[in-house]
mmCIF file of C-alpha atoms in Angstrom:
data_model
loop_
_atom_site.group_PDB
_atom_site.id
_atom_site.type_symbol
_atom_site.label_atom_id
_atom_site.label_comp_id
_atom_site.label_asym_id
_atom_site.label_seq_id
_atom_site.Cartn_x
_atom_site.Cartn_y
_atom_site.Cartn_z
ATOM 1 C CA MET A 1 6.979 9.121 -0.774
ATOM 2 C CA ARG A 2 5.278 9.557 -2.691
ATOM 3 C CA ARG A 3 1.948 7.699 -2.538
ATOM 4 C CA HIS A 4 -1.008 9.866 -1.584
ATOM 5 C CA MET A 5 -4.201 8.197 -0.490
ATOM 6 C CA VAL A 6 -7.352 8.716 -2.497
ATOM 7 C CA CYS A 7 -8.753 11.452 -0.272
ATOM 8 C CA VAL A 8 -6.216 12.040 2.473
ATOM 9 C CA ALA A 9 -4.318 9.842 4.841
ATOM 10 C CA LEU A 10 -0.928 9.122 6.256
ATOM 11 C CA SER A 11 2.045 10.219 4.195
ATOM 12 C CA THR A 12 4.507 7.604 3.040
ATOM 13 C CA THR A 13 7.729 8.215 1.196
ATOM 14 C CA LEU A 14 8.096 5.586 -1.506
ATOM 15 C CA ALA A 15 11.060 6.746 -3.473
ATOM 16 C CA ALA A 16 12.479 4.999 -6.500
ATOM 17 C CA SER A 17 14.681 2.506 -4.671
ATOM 18 C CA GLY A 18 12.969 2.444 -1.313
ATOM 19 C CA CYS A 19 15.774 3.382 1.056
ATOM 20 C CA ALA A 20 19.529 3.723 1.155
ATOM 21 C CA THR A 21 21.551 0.670 2.058
ATOM 22 C CA THR A 22 23.975 0.473 4.920
ATOM 23 C CA GLN A 23 27.620 -0.257 4.274
ATOM 24 C CA ASN A 24 27.165 -3.889 5.317
ATOM 25 C CA GLU A 25 24.281 -4.337 2.899
ATOM 26 C CA GLN A 26 26.278 -2.764 0.124
ATOM 27 C CA ALA A 27 29.000 -5.292 0.775
ATOM 28 C CA LEU A 28 26.461 -8.129 0.437
ATOM 29 C CA GLU A 29 24.804 -6.735 -2.666
ATOM 30 C CA VAL A 30 26.450 -7.304 -6.044
ATOM 31 C CA GLU A 31 26.974 -4.072 -7.944
ATOM 32 C CA PRO A 32 24.715 -3.665 -10.969
ATOM 33 C CA THR A 33 26.416 -4.089 -14.317
ATOM 34 C CA SER A 34 26.767 -1.040 -16.507
ATOM 35 C CA GLN A 35 23.922 -2.378 -18.660
ATOM 36 C CA ASN A 36 21.694 -2.804 -15.606
ATOM 37 C CA SER A 37 22.486 0.719 -14.498
ATOM 38 C CA ARG A 38 21.734 2.202 -17.904
ATOM 39 C CA LEU A 39 18.421 0.396 -18.164
ATOM 40 C CA MET A 40 17.349 1.427 -14.669
ATOM 41 C CA ARG A 41 18.354 5.068 -15.177
ATOM 42 C CA LEU A 42 16.482 5.175 -18.477
ATOM 43 C CA ALA A 43 13.451 3.521 -16.887
ATOM 44 C CA ALA A 44 13.443 6.074 -14.063
ATOM 45 C CA ASP A 45 13.592 8.943 -16.562
ATOM 46 C CA LEU A 46 10.747 7.485 -18.613
ATOM 47 C CA GLU A 47 8.588 7.021 -15.537
ATOM 48 C CA LYS A 48 9.082 10.694 -14.628
ATOM 49 C CA GLN A 49 7.832 11.545 -18.107
ATOM 50 C CA GLY A 50 4.700 9.461 -17.572
ATOM 51 C CA ALA A 51 5.715 6.482 -19.716
ATOM 52 C CA THR A 52 5.076 3.963 -16.945
ATOM 53 C CA GLY A 53 4.467 0.964 -19.198
ATOM 54 C CA THR A 54 7.757 1.421 -21.036
ATOM 55 C CA ALA A 55 9.561 2.036 -17.758
ATOM 56 C CA ILE A 56 8.218 -1.215 -16.306
ATOM 57 C CA ALA A 57 9.389 -3.091 -19.403
ATOM 58 C CA LEU A 58 12.898 -1.705 -18.965
ATOM 59 C CA TYR A 59 12.988 -2.590 -15.271
ATOM 60 C CA GLU A 60 11.834 -6.099 -16.216
ATOM 61 C CA GLN A 61 14.638 -6.294 -18.763
ATOM 62 C CA ALA A 62 17.196 -5.204 -16.154
ATOM 63 C CA ALA A 63 15.926 -7.793 -13.667
ATOM 64 C CA SER A 64 15.899 -10.612 -16.241
ATOM 65 C CA ALA A 65 19.524 -10.090 -17.272
ATOM 66 C CA PRO A 66 21.926 -12.879 -16.274
ATOM 67 C CA GLY A 67 23.398 -12.181 -12.854
ATOM 68 C CA ALA A 68 20.970 -9.334 -12.156
ATOM 69 C CA PRO A 69 21.593 -8.008 -8.636
ATOM 70 C CA ALA A 70 19.015 -7.725 -5.871
ATOM 71 C CA SER A 71 18.777 -3.973 -6.453
ATOM 72 C CA ALA A 72 17.378 -4.571 -9.950
ATOM 73 C CA PHE A 73 14.529 -6.612 -8.486
ATOM 74 C CA VAL A 74 13.900 -3.968 -5.831
ATOM 75 C CA GLY A 75 13.690 -1.327 -8.552
ATOM 76 C CA LEU A 76 11.193 -3.519 -10.408
ATOM 77 C CA GLY A 77 9.197 -4.129 -7.246
ATOM 78 C CA ASP A 78 9.098 -0.408 -6.481
ATOM 79 C CA ILE A 79 7.698 0.555 -9.871
ATOM 80 C CA TYR A 80 5.153 -2.250 -9.654
ATOM 81 C CA MET A 81 4.044 -0.795 -6.322
ATOM 82 C CA ARG A 82 3.768 2.703 -7.754
ATOM 83 C CA ALA A 83 1.679 1.294 -10.601
ATOM 84 C CA GLY A 84 -0.560 -0.632 -8.194
ATOM 85 C CA TYR A 85 0.613 -4.139 -9.174
ATOM 86 C CA ILE A 86 1.045 -5.437 -5.653
ATOM 87 C CA GLU A 87 1.274 -9.176 -6.367
ATOM 88 C CA GLN A 88 3.985 -8.625 -8.965
ATOM 89 C CA ALA A 89 5.819 -6.350 -6.548
ATOM 90 C CA ILE A 90 5.801 -9.024 -3.851
ATOM 91 C CA LYS A 91 7.307 -11.545 -6.265
ATOM 92 C CA SER A 92 10.011 -9.066 -7.283
ATOM 93 C CA TYR A 93 11.007 -8.299 -3.697
ATOM 94 C CA GLN A 94 11.064 -12.019 -2.911
ATOM 95 C CA ALA A 95 13.326 -12.562 -5.920
ATOM 96 C CA ALA A 96 15.661 -9.891 -4.545
ATOM 97 C CA LEU A 97 15.748 -11.645 -1.176
ATOM 98 C CA SER A 98 16.484 -14.968 -2.845
ATOM 99 C CA ARG A 99 19.697 -13.347 -4.092
ATOM 100 C CA SER A 100 20.511 -11.399 -0.927
ATOM 101 C CA PRO A 101 18.457 -12.695 2.022
ATOM 102 C CA SER A 102 19.108 -9.765 4.378
ATOM 103 C CA TYR A 103 18.962 -6.979 1.770
ATOM 104 C CA GLY A 104 17.268 -4.160 3.647
ATOM 105 C CA PRO A 105 15.552 -2.323 0.751
ATOM 106 C CA ALA A 106 13.948 -5.586 -0.376
ATOM 107 C CA LEU A 107 12.676 -6.262 3.157
ATOM 108 C CA VAL A 108 11.205 -2.758 3.395
ATOM 109 C CA GLY A 109 9.575 -3.067 -0.019
ATOM 110 C CA LEU A 110 8.210 -6.535 0.675
ATOM 111 C CA GLY A 111 6.876 -5.531 4.075
ATOM 112 C CA TRP A 112 4.982 -2.564 2.671
ATOM 113 C CA ALA A 113 3.622 -4.653 -0.210
ATOM 114 C CA MET A 114 2.384 -7.249 2.284
ATOM 115 C CA VAL A 115 0.631 -4.537 4.264
ATOM 116 C CA ARG A 116 -1.000 -3.222 1.094
ATOM 117 C CA SER A 117 -2.095 -6.743 0.195
ATOM 118 C CA GLY A 118 -3.895 -7.095 3.534
ATOM 119 C CA ASP A 119 -1.344 -9.153 5.455
ATOM 120 C CA ALA A 120 -0.556 -6.557 8.112
ATOM 121 C CA GLU A 121 0.988 -8.943 10.622
ATOM 122 C CA ALA A 122 3.592 -10.350 8.248
ATOM 123 C CA GLY A 123 4.115 -6.962 6.646
ATOM 124 C CA ILE A 124 4.855 -5.180 9.908
ATOM 125 C CA ARG A 125 7.239 -7.924 10.957
ATOM 126 C CA THR A 126 9.115 -7.704 7.653
ATOM 127 C CA LEU A 127 9.087 -3.896 7.661
ATOM 128 C CA ALA A 128 10.526 -3.835 11.177
ATOM 129 C CA GLU A 129 13.441 -6.016 10.108
ATOM 130 C CA GLY A 130 14.015 -3.932 6.999
ATOM 131 C CA ALA A 131 13.817 -0.605 8.833
ATOM 132 C CA GLN A 132 16.350 -1.744 11.392
ATOM 133 C CA SER A 133 18.622 -2.849 8.554
ATOM 134 C CA VAL A 134 18.532 0.297 6.411
ATOM 135 C CA ASN A 135 18.018 2.721 9.342
ATOM 136 C CA THR A 136 16.419 5.515 7.306
ATOM 137 C CA SER A 137 13.600 7.887 8.158
ATOM 138 C CA GLN A 138 11.644 6.700 5.106
ATOM 139 C CA ALA A 139 11.695 3.083 6.269
ATOM 140 C CA TYR A 140 10.665 3.922 9.816
ATOM 141 C CA ASN A 141 7.959 6.250 8.519
ATOM 142 C CA ARG A 142 6.570 3.429 6.410
ATOM 143 C CA LEU A 143 6.645 1.059 9.378
ATOM 144 C CA GLY A 144 4.852 3.638 11.519
ATOM 145 C CA VAL A 145 2.120 4.017 8.903
ATOM 146 C CA ALA A 146 1.624 0.247 8.810
ATOM 147 C CA GLN A 147 1.429 0.078 12.605
ATOM 148 C CA THR A 148 -1.077 2.947 12.625
ATOM 149 C CA PHE A 149 -3.342 1.249 10.109
ATOM 150 C CA ALA A 150 -3.196 -1.880 12.285
ATOM 151 C CA GLY A 151 -4.356 0.148 15.293
ATOM 152 C CA GLN A 152 -0.982 -0.172 17.031
ATOM 153 C CA ILE A 153 -0.852 3.492 17.971
ATOM 154 C CA GLN A 154 1.793 3.468 20.702
ATOM 155 C CA PRO A 155 4.237 1.314 18.698
ATOM 156 C CA ALA A 156 3.566 3.622 15.743
ATOM 157 C CA MET A 157 4.339 6.702 17.828
ATOM 158 C CA ASP A 158 7.620 5.134 18.949
ATOM 159 C CA THR A 159 8.469 4.303 15.340
ATOM 160 C CA PHE A 160 7.618 7.799 14.097
ATOM 161 C CA SER A 161 9.788 9.212 16.880
ATOM 162 C CA ARG A 162 12.675 7.166 15.524
ATOM 163 C CA ALA A 163 11.929 8.418 12.012
ATOM 164 C CA ARG A 164 11.830 12.025 13.177
ATOM 165 C CA SER A 165 15.158 11.639 14.965
ATOM 166 C CA LEU A 166 16.651 10.801 11.559
ATOM 167 C CA ALA A 167 14.760 13.538 9.660
ATOM 168 C CA PRO A 168 13.626 16.242 12.109
ATOM 169 C CA ASP A 169 12.235 18.555 9.429
ATOM 170 C CA ASP A 170 10.230 16.036 7.398
ATOM 171 C CA PRO A 171 6.615 17.304 7.310
ATOM 172 C CA ASP A 172 5.231 13.884 6.413
ATOM 173 C CA ILE A 173 6.559 12.390 9.637
ATOM 174 C CA SER A 174 5.156 15.245 11.711
ATOM 175 C CA LEU A 175 1.771 14.844 10.063
ATOM 176 C CA ASN A 176 1.783 11.089 10.569
ATOM 177 C CA ILE A 177 2.471 11.619 14.267
ATOM 178 C CA ALA A 178 -0.444 14.053 14.390
ATOM 179 C CA LEU A 179 -2.794 11.691 12.547
ATOM 180 C CA ALA A 180 -1.884 8.715 14.723
ATOM 181 C CA ALA A 181 -2.387 10.797 17.858
ATOM 182 C CA ALA A 182 -5.693 12.136 16.535
ATOM 183 C CA LEU A 183 -6.969 8.607 15.996
ATOM 184 C CA ALA A 184 -6.377 8.027 19.708
ATOM 185 C CA ASP A 185 -7.981 11.402 20.547
ATOM 186 C CA ASP A 186 -4.679 12.675 21.937
ATOM 187 C CA SER A 187 -5.237 16.320 21.060
ATOM 188 C CA ALA A 188 -2.162 17.651 22.871
ATOM 189 C CA THR A 189 0.262 15.511 20.869
ATOM 190 C CA ALA A 190 -1.617 15.929 17.604
ATOM 191 C CA LEU A 191 -1.898 19.710 17.775
ATOM 192 C CA THR A 192 1.677 20.187 18.951
ATOM 193 C CA SER A 193 2.852 18.240 15.912
ATOM 194 C CA VAL A 194 0.625 19.960 13.367
ATOM 195 C CA GLN A 195 0.204 23.598 14.383
ATOM 196 C CA GLU A 196 3.639 24.773 13.278
ATOM 197 C CA LEU A 197 3.189 23.086 9.904
ATOM 198 C CA ALA A 198 -0.105 24.873 9.335
ATOM 199 C CA THR A 199 1.717 28.209 9.145
ATOM 200 C CA SER A 200 4.564 26.991 6.954
ATOM 201 C CA PRO A 201 4.651 28.530 3.451
ATOM 202 C CA ASN A 202 6.261 25.411 1.976
ATOM 203 C CA ILE A 203 3.672 22.729 2.663
ATOM 204 C CA SER A 204 1.852 21.072 -0.235
ATOM 205 C CA LEU A 205 -1.869 20.630 -0.807
ATOM 206 C CA HIS A 206 -1.482 17.040 0.359
ATOM 207 C CA HIS A 207 -0.082 18.301 3.661
ATOM 208 C CA LYS A 208 -2.946 20.765 3.984
ATOM 209 C CA ARG A 209 -5.486 17.987 3.477
ATOM 210 C CA ASN A 210 -3.822 15.993 6.233
ATOM 211 C CA ILE A 211 -3.873 19.009 8.544
ATOM 212 C CA ILE A 212 -7.615 19.375 8.003
ATOM 213 C CA MET A 213 -8.073 15.671 8.675
ATOM 214 C CA VAL A 214 -6.218 15.987 11.992
ATOM 215 C CA TYR A 215 -8.514 18.766 13.160
ATOM 216 C CA GLY A 216 -11.547 16.843 11.968
ATOM 217 C CA LEU A 217 -10.494 13.649 13.752
ATOM 218 C CA LEU A 218 -10.113 15.673 16.950
ATOM 219 C CA GLY A 219 -13.608 17.098 16.599
ATOM 220 C CA ARG A 220 -12.250 20.598 16.019
ATOM 221 C CA ALA A 221 -13.707 21.221 12.580
ATOM 222 C CA ASP A 222 -14.596 24.832 13.354
ATOM 223 C CA GLU A 223 -10.928 25.635 14.010
ATOM 224 C CA THR A 224 -9.945 24.712 10.466
ATOM 225 C CA ARG A 225 -11.538 27.903 9.171
ATOM 226 C CA ALA A 226 -9.046 29.976 11.141
ATOM 227 C CA LEU A 227 -6.091 28.157 9.596
ATOM 228 C CA GLN A 228 -6.615 29.943 6.279
ATOM 229 C CA LEU A 229 -5.137 27.101 4.243
ATOM 230 C CA THR A 230 -5.064 28.267 0.631
ATOM 231 C CA GLY A 231 -5.528 26.130 -2.456
ATOM 232 C CA LEU A 232 -8.414 23.981 -1.217
ATOM 233 C CA SER A 233 -11.993 24.689 -2.187
ATOM 234 C CA THR A 234 -14.756 24.971 0.384
ATOM 235 C CA GLU A 235 -16.330 21.842 -1.076
ATOM 236 C CA GLU A 236 -13.131 19.834 -0.667
ATOM 237 C CA VAL A 237 -12.624 21.021 2.908
ATOM 238 C CA ASN A 238 -16.203 20.084 3.758
ATOM 239 C CA LYS A 239 -15.755 16.617 2.256
ATOM 240 C CA LEU A 240 -12.567 16.079 4.250
ATOM 241 C CA LEU A 241 -14.275 17.136 7.459
ATOM 242 C CA ALA A 242 -17.245 14.873 6.730
ATOM 243 C CA THR A 243 -14.862 11.955 6.239
ATOM 244 C CA ALA A 244 -13.094 12.798 9.489
ATOM 245 C CA ARG A 245 -16.428 12.930 11.349
ATOM 246 C CA SER A 246 -17.334 9.528 9.969
ATOM 247 C CA ILE A 247 -14.022 8.057 11.124
ATOM 248 C CA ARG A 248 -14.212 9.778 14.507
ATOM 249 C CA ALA A 249 -17.654 8.212 15.101
ATOM 250 C CA ARG A 250 -16.138 4.713 15.061
ATOM 251 C CA PRO A 251 -16.227 3.223 18.581
ATOM 252 C CA THR A 252 -12.592 2.177 18.999
ATOM 253 C CA VAL A 253 -9.106 3.315 18.025
ATOM 254 C CA ALA A 254 -8.664 0.133 16.010
ATOM 255 C CA ALA A 255 -11.876 0.783 14.088
ATOM 256 C CA ARG A 256 -10.877 4.380 13.387
ATOM 257 C CA ALA A 257 -7.431 3.287 12.243
ATOM 258 C CA GLU A 258 -8.945 0.655 9.959
ATOM 259 C CA ALA A 259 -11.268 3.237 8.435
ATOM 260 C CA LEU A 260 -8.393 5.626 7.767
ATOM 261 C CA GLY A 261 -6.307 2.799 6.337
ATOM 262 C CA SER A 262 -9.101 1.760 3.992
ATOM 263 C CA MET A 263 -8.710 5.106 2.239
ATOM 264 C CA ASN A 264 -5.447 3.717 0.880
ATOM 265 C CA GLY A 265 -7.183 0.737 -0.637
#
Protein backbone atom coordinates (compact mmCIF):
# COMPACT_ATOMS: atom_id res chain seq x y z
CA MET A 1 0.00 0.00 0.00
CA ARG A 2 -0.79 1.26 2.13
CA ARG A 3 0.96 4.54 2.98
CA HIS A 4 -1.11 7.64 2.32
CA MET A 5 0.61 10.99 2.21
CA VAL A 6 -0.32 13.65 4.71
CA CYS A 7 -2.71 15.49 2.41
CA VAL A 8 -2.76 13.59 -0.87
CA ALA A 9 -0.15 12.23 -3.18
CA LEU A 10 0.89 9.21 -5.13
CA SER A 11 -0.43 5.87 -3.94
CA THR A 12 2.04 3.21 -2.91
CA THR A 13 1.24 -0.32 -1.91
CA LEU A 14 3.40 -1.26 1.06
CA ALA A 15 2.03 -4.57 2.14
CA ALA A 16 3.31 -6.60 5.06
CA SER A 17 6.13 -8.38 3.25
CA GLY A 18 6.68 -6.00 0.37
CA CYS A 19 6.23 -8.23 -2.65
CA ALA A 20 6.03 -11.88 -3.58
CA THR A 21 9.25 -13.68 -4.37
CA THR A 22 9.98 -15.45 -7.60
CA GLN A 23 10.71 -19.15 -7.62
CA ASN A 24 14.44 -18.50 -7.93
CA GLU A 25 14.41 -16.19 -4.92
CA GLN A 26 12.47 -18.72 -2.92
CA ALA A 27 15.15 -21.26 -3.70
CA LEU A 28 17.81 -18.86 -2.38
CA GLU A 29 15.88 -17.89 0.73
CA VAL A 30 15.95 -20.21 3.74
CA GLU A 31 12.47 -21.11 4.93
CA PRO A 32 11.51 -19.53 8.25
CA THR A 33 11.44 -21.90 11.19
CA SER A 34 8.08 -22.69 12.73
CA GLN A 35 8.97 -20.37 15.61
CA ASN A 36 9.81 -17.55 13.20
CA SER A 37 6.54 -18.08 11.39
CA ARG A 38 4.50 -18.06 14.58
CA LEU A 39 6.14 -14.88 15.82
CA MET A 40 5.66 -13.09 12.51
CA ARG A 41 2.01 -14.17 12.19
CA LEU A 42 1.32 -13.03 15.74
CA ALA A 43 3.11 -9.74 15.11
CA ALA A 44 1.05 -9.13 11.97
CA ASP A 45 -2.18 -9.79 13.87
CA LEU A 46 -1.16 -7.44 16.68
CA GLU A 47 -0.27 -4.69 14.24
CA LYS A 48 -3.73 -4.97 12.66
CA GLN A 49 -5.17 -4.47 16.13
CA GLY A 50 -3.13 -1.31 16.61
CA ALA A 51 -0.51 -2.76 18.96
CA THR A 52 2.41 -1.56 16.84
CA GLY A 53 4.98 -1.45 19.63
CA THR A 54 4.33 -5.05 20.64
CA ALA A 55 4.31 -6.13 17.01
CA ILE A 56 7.71 -4.52 16.42
CA ALA A 57 9.10 -6.32 19.47
CA LEU A 58 7.91 -9.66 18.09
CA TYR A 59 9.39 -8.97 14.66
CA GLU A 60 12.66 -8.06 16.39
CA GLN A 61 12.53 -11.33 18.29
CA ALA A 62 11.95 -13.28 15.06
CA ALA A 63 14.87 -11.53 13.36
CA SER A 64 17.23 -12.05 16.31
CA ALA A 65 16.66 -15.81 16.46
CA PRO A 66 19.65 -17.96 15.46
CA GLY A 67 19.56 -18.68 11.74
CA ALA A 68 16.79 -16.14 11.11
CA PRO A 69 16.07 -16.01 7.36
CA ALA A 70 16.16 -12.90 5.19
CA SER A 71 12.36 -12.78 5.18
CA ALA A 72 12.34 -12.15 8.94
CA PHE A 73 14.50 -9.06 8.46
CA VAL A 74 12.30 -7.88 5.59
CA GLY A 75 9.25 -8.24 7.83
CA LEU A 76 11.04 -6.20 10.50
CA GLY A 77 12.09 -3.58 7.96
CA ASP A 78 8.54 -3.31 6.63
CA ILE A 79 7.00 -2.65 10.03
CA TYR A 80 9.72 -0.13 10.82
CA MET A 81 8.79 1.66 7.60
CA ARG A 82 5.10 1.65 8.46
CA ALA A 83 5.96 3.08 11.87
CA GLY A 84 8.18 5.77 10.33
CA TYR A 85 11.52 4.40 11.61
CA ILE A 86 13.38 4.72 8.34
CA GLU A 87 16.96 4.33 9.60
CA GLN A 88 16.08 1.13 11.45
CA ALA A 89 14.29 -0.14 8.36
CA ILE A 90 17.36 0.43 6.21
CA LYS A 91 19.50 -1.56 8.64
CA SER A 92 16.98 -4.40 8.65
CA TYR A 93 16.83 -4.62 4.85
CA GLN A 94 20.63 -4.52 4.70
CA ALA A 95 20.75 -7.37 7.22
CA ALA A 96 18.41 -9.35 4.97
CA LEU A 97 20.69 -8.74 1.99
CA SER A 98 23.72 -9.82 3.99
CA ARG A 99 22.02 -13.22 4.26
CA SER A 100 20.63 -13.34 0.72
CA PRO A 101 22.33 -10.72 -1.49
CA SER A 102 19.84 -10.85 -4.38
CA TYR A 103 16.66 -11.24 -2.29
CA GLY A 104 14.13 -9.18 -4.21
CA PRO A 105 11.80 -8.10 -1.37
CA ALA A 106 14.79 -6.79 0.59
CA LEU A 107 15.99 -4.80 -2.44
CA VAL A 108 12.52 -3.30 -2.94
CA GLY A 109 12.22 -2.43 0.74
CA LEU A 110 15.71 -0.96 0.93
CA GLY A 111 15.23 1.06 -2.24
CA TRP A 112 12.02 2.63 -0.98
CA ALA A 113 13.57 3.35 2.43
CA MET A 114 16.50 5.07 0.71
CA VAL A 115 14.09 7.21 -1.28
CA ARG A 116 12.23 8.15 1.90
CA SER A 117 15.52 9.01 3.57
CA GLY A 118 16.35 11.47 0.79
CA ASP A 119 18.78 9.38 -1.26
CA ALA A 120 16.67 9.18 -4.41
CA GLU A 121 19.48 8.19 -6.76
CA ALA A 122 20.56 5.13 -4.78
CA GLY A 123 16.98 4.30 -3.90
CA ILE A 124 15.77 4.27 -7.50
CA ARG A 125 18.72 2.15 -8.55
CA THR A 126 18.03 -0.38 -5.79
CA LEU A 127 14.27 -0.34 -6.42
CA ALA A 128 14.83 -1.00 -10.12
CA GLU A 129 16.89 -4.09 -9.34
CA GLY A 130 14.35 -5.29 -6.80
CA ALA A 131 11.36 -4.70 -9.08
CA GLN A 132 12.98 -6.64 -11.89
CA SER A 133 13.68 -9.47 -9.44
CA VAL A 134 10.23 -9.82 -7.88
CA ASN A 135 8.29 -8.69 -10.99
CA THR A 136 5.16 -7.54 -9.16
CA SER A 137 2.87 -4.60 -9.79
CA GLN A 138 3.49 -3.33 -6.24
CA ALA A 139 7.24 -3.15 -6.77
CA TYR A 140 6.96 -1.39 -10.12
CA ASN A 141 4.37 0.99 -8.69
CA ARG A 142 6.77 1.89 -5.90
CA LEU A 143 9.59 2.43 -8.39
CA GLY A 144 7.33 4.64 -10.50
CA VAL A 145 6.45 6.77 -7.48
CA ALA A 146 10.14 7.22 -6.66
CA GLN A 147 10.92 8.21 -10.25
CA THR A 148 8.01 10.67 -10.22
CA PHE A 149 9.21 12.35 -7.04
CA ALA A 150 12.65 12.65 -8.66
CA GLY A 151 11.10 14.43 -11.65
CA GLN A 152 11.81 11.49 -13.97
CA ILE A 153 8.35 11.58 -15.51
CA GLN A 154 8.90 9.57 -18.69
CA PRO A 155 10.77 6.75 -16.91
CA ALA A 156 8.00 6.79 -14.31
CA MET A 157 5.32 6.49 -16.98
CA ASP A 158 7.15 3.51 -18.49
CA THR A 159 7.41 1.92 -15.05
CA PHE A 160 3.73 2.50 -14.25
CA SER A 161 2.86 0.97 -17.62
CA ARG A 162 4.75 -2.15 -16.58
CA ALA A 163 2.92 -2.15 -13.24
CA ARG A 164 -0.45 -1.80 -14.94
CA SER A 165 0.32 -4.67 -17.29
CA LEU A 166 0.64 -6.85 -14.18
CA ALA A 167 -2.42 -5.39 -12.41
CA PRO A 168 -4.73 -3.76 -14.98
CA ASP A 169 -7.49 -2.96 -12.49
CA ASP A 170 -5.39 -1.43 -9.70
CA PRO A 171 -6.77 2.09 -9.07
CA ASP A 172 -3.59 3.24 -7.35
CA ILE A 173 -1.55 2.61 -10.49
CA SER A 174 -4.07 4.43 -12.67
CA LEU A 175 -4.05 7.39 -10.31
CA ASN A 176 -0.26 7.47 -10.18
CA ILE A 177 -0.17 7.58 -13.97
CA ALA A 178 -2.64 10.47 -13.89
CA LEU A 179 -0.68 12.37 -11.23
CA ALA A 180 2.64 11.92 -13.03
CA ALA A 181 1.08 13.08 -16.29
CA ALA A 182 -0.56 16.04 -14.55
CA LEU A 183 2.79 17.16 -13.18
CA ALA A 184 3.99 17.36 -16.78
CA ASP A 185 0.74 19.12 -17.82
CA ASP A 186 -0.19 16.19 -20.05
CA SER A 187 -3.94 16.56 -19.69
CA ALA A 188 -4.86 13.94 -22.30
CA THR A 189 -3.00 11.15 -20.52
CA ALA A 190 -4.00 12.30 -17.05
CA LEU A 191 -7.71 12.62 -17.78
CA THR A 192 -7.88 9.38 -19.74
CA SER A 193 -6.42 7.58 -16.73
CA VAL A 194 -8.60 9.23 -14.10
CA GLN A 195 -12.03 9.87 -15.59
CA GLU A 196 -13.26 6.28 -15.43
CA LEU A 197 -12.16 6.01 -11.81
CA ALA A 198 -14.12 9.11 -10.87
CA THR A 199 -17.38 7.30 -11.62
CA SER A 200 -16.45 4.06 -9.90
CA PRO A 201 -18.53 3.24 -6.79
CA ASN A 202 -15.64 1.34 -5.19
CA ILE A 203 -12.97 4.01 -4.87
CA SER A 204 -11.86 5.17 -1.42
CA LEU A 205 -11.63 8.69 -0.03
CA HIS A 206 -7.89 8.54 -0.64
CA HIS A 207 -8.55 7.87 -4.32
CA LYS A 208 -11.02 10.75 -4.44
CA ARG A 209 -8.44 13.11 -2.97
CA ASN A 210 -5.98 12.06 -5.64
CA ILE A 211 -8.58 12.61 -8.36
CA ILE A 212 -9.14 16.15 -7.12
CA MET A 213 -5.40 16.73 -7.06
CA VAL A 214 -5.11 15.61 -10.69
CA TYR A 215 -7.73 18.12 -11.80
CA GLY A 216 -6.13 20.82 -9.70
CA LEU A 217 -2.65 20.16 -11.11
CA LEU A 218 -4.12 20.46 -14.61
CA GLY A 219 -5.69 23.81 -13.78
CA ARG A 220 -9.19 22.38 -14.08
CA ALA A 221 -10.41 23.08 -10.56
CA ASP A 222 -13.87 24.12 -11.72
CA GLU A 223 -14.45 20.68 -13.25
CA THR A 224 -14.08 18.97 -9.89
CA ARG A 225 -17.49 20.27 -8.83
CA ALA A 226 -19.13 18.25 -11.59
CA LEU A 227 -17.50 15.03 -10.42
CA GLN A 228 -19.82 14.85 -7.41
CA LEU A 229 -17.30 12.97 -5.28
CA THR A 230 -19.03 12.14 -2.01
CA GLY A 231 -17.44 11.94 1.42
CA LEU A 232 -15.21 15.01 1.18
CA SER A 233 -16.17 18.31 2.74
CA THR A 234 -16.12 21.55 0.79
CA GLU A 235 -13.32 22.77 3.04
CA GLU A 236 -11.17 19.72 2.32
CA VAL A 237 -11.75 19.98 -1.43
CA ASN A 238 -10.80 23.66 -1.35
CA LYS A 239 -7.61 22.89 0.58
CA LEU A 240 -6.65 20.19 -1.92
CA LEU A 241 -7.23 22.54 -4.83
CA ALA A 242 -5.21 25.28 -3.14
CA THR A 243 -2.34 22.84 -2.68
CA ALA A 244 -2.59 21.80 -6.32
CA ARG A 245 -2.52 25.45 -7.44
CA SER A 246 0.59 26.03 -5.36
CA ILE A 247 2.33 23.03 -6.92
CA ARG A 248 1.17 23.93 -10.43
CA ALA A 249 2.71 27.42 -10.03
CA ARG A 250 6.20 25.91 -9.73
CA PRO A 251 8.23 26.74 -12.85
CA THR A 252 9.45 23.27 -13.84
CA VAL A 253 8.28 19.66 -13.82
CA ALA A 254 11.10 18.79 -11.44
CA ALA A 255 10.05 21.53 -9.03
CA ARG A 256 6.42 20.42 -9.15
CA ALA A 257 7.42 16.80 -8.59
CA GLU A 258 9.60 17.79 -5.63
CA ALA A 259 6.73 19.75 -4.11
CA LEU A 260 4.35 16.81 -4.46
CA GLY A 261 6.98 14.46 -3.05
CA SER A 262 7.53 16.69 -0.03
CA MET A 263 3.96 15.96 1.02
CA ASN A 264 5.21 12.48 1.88
CA GLY A 265 7.85 13.84 4.20
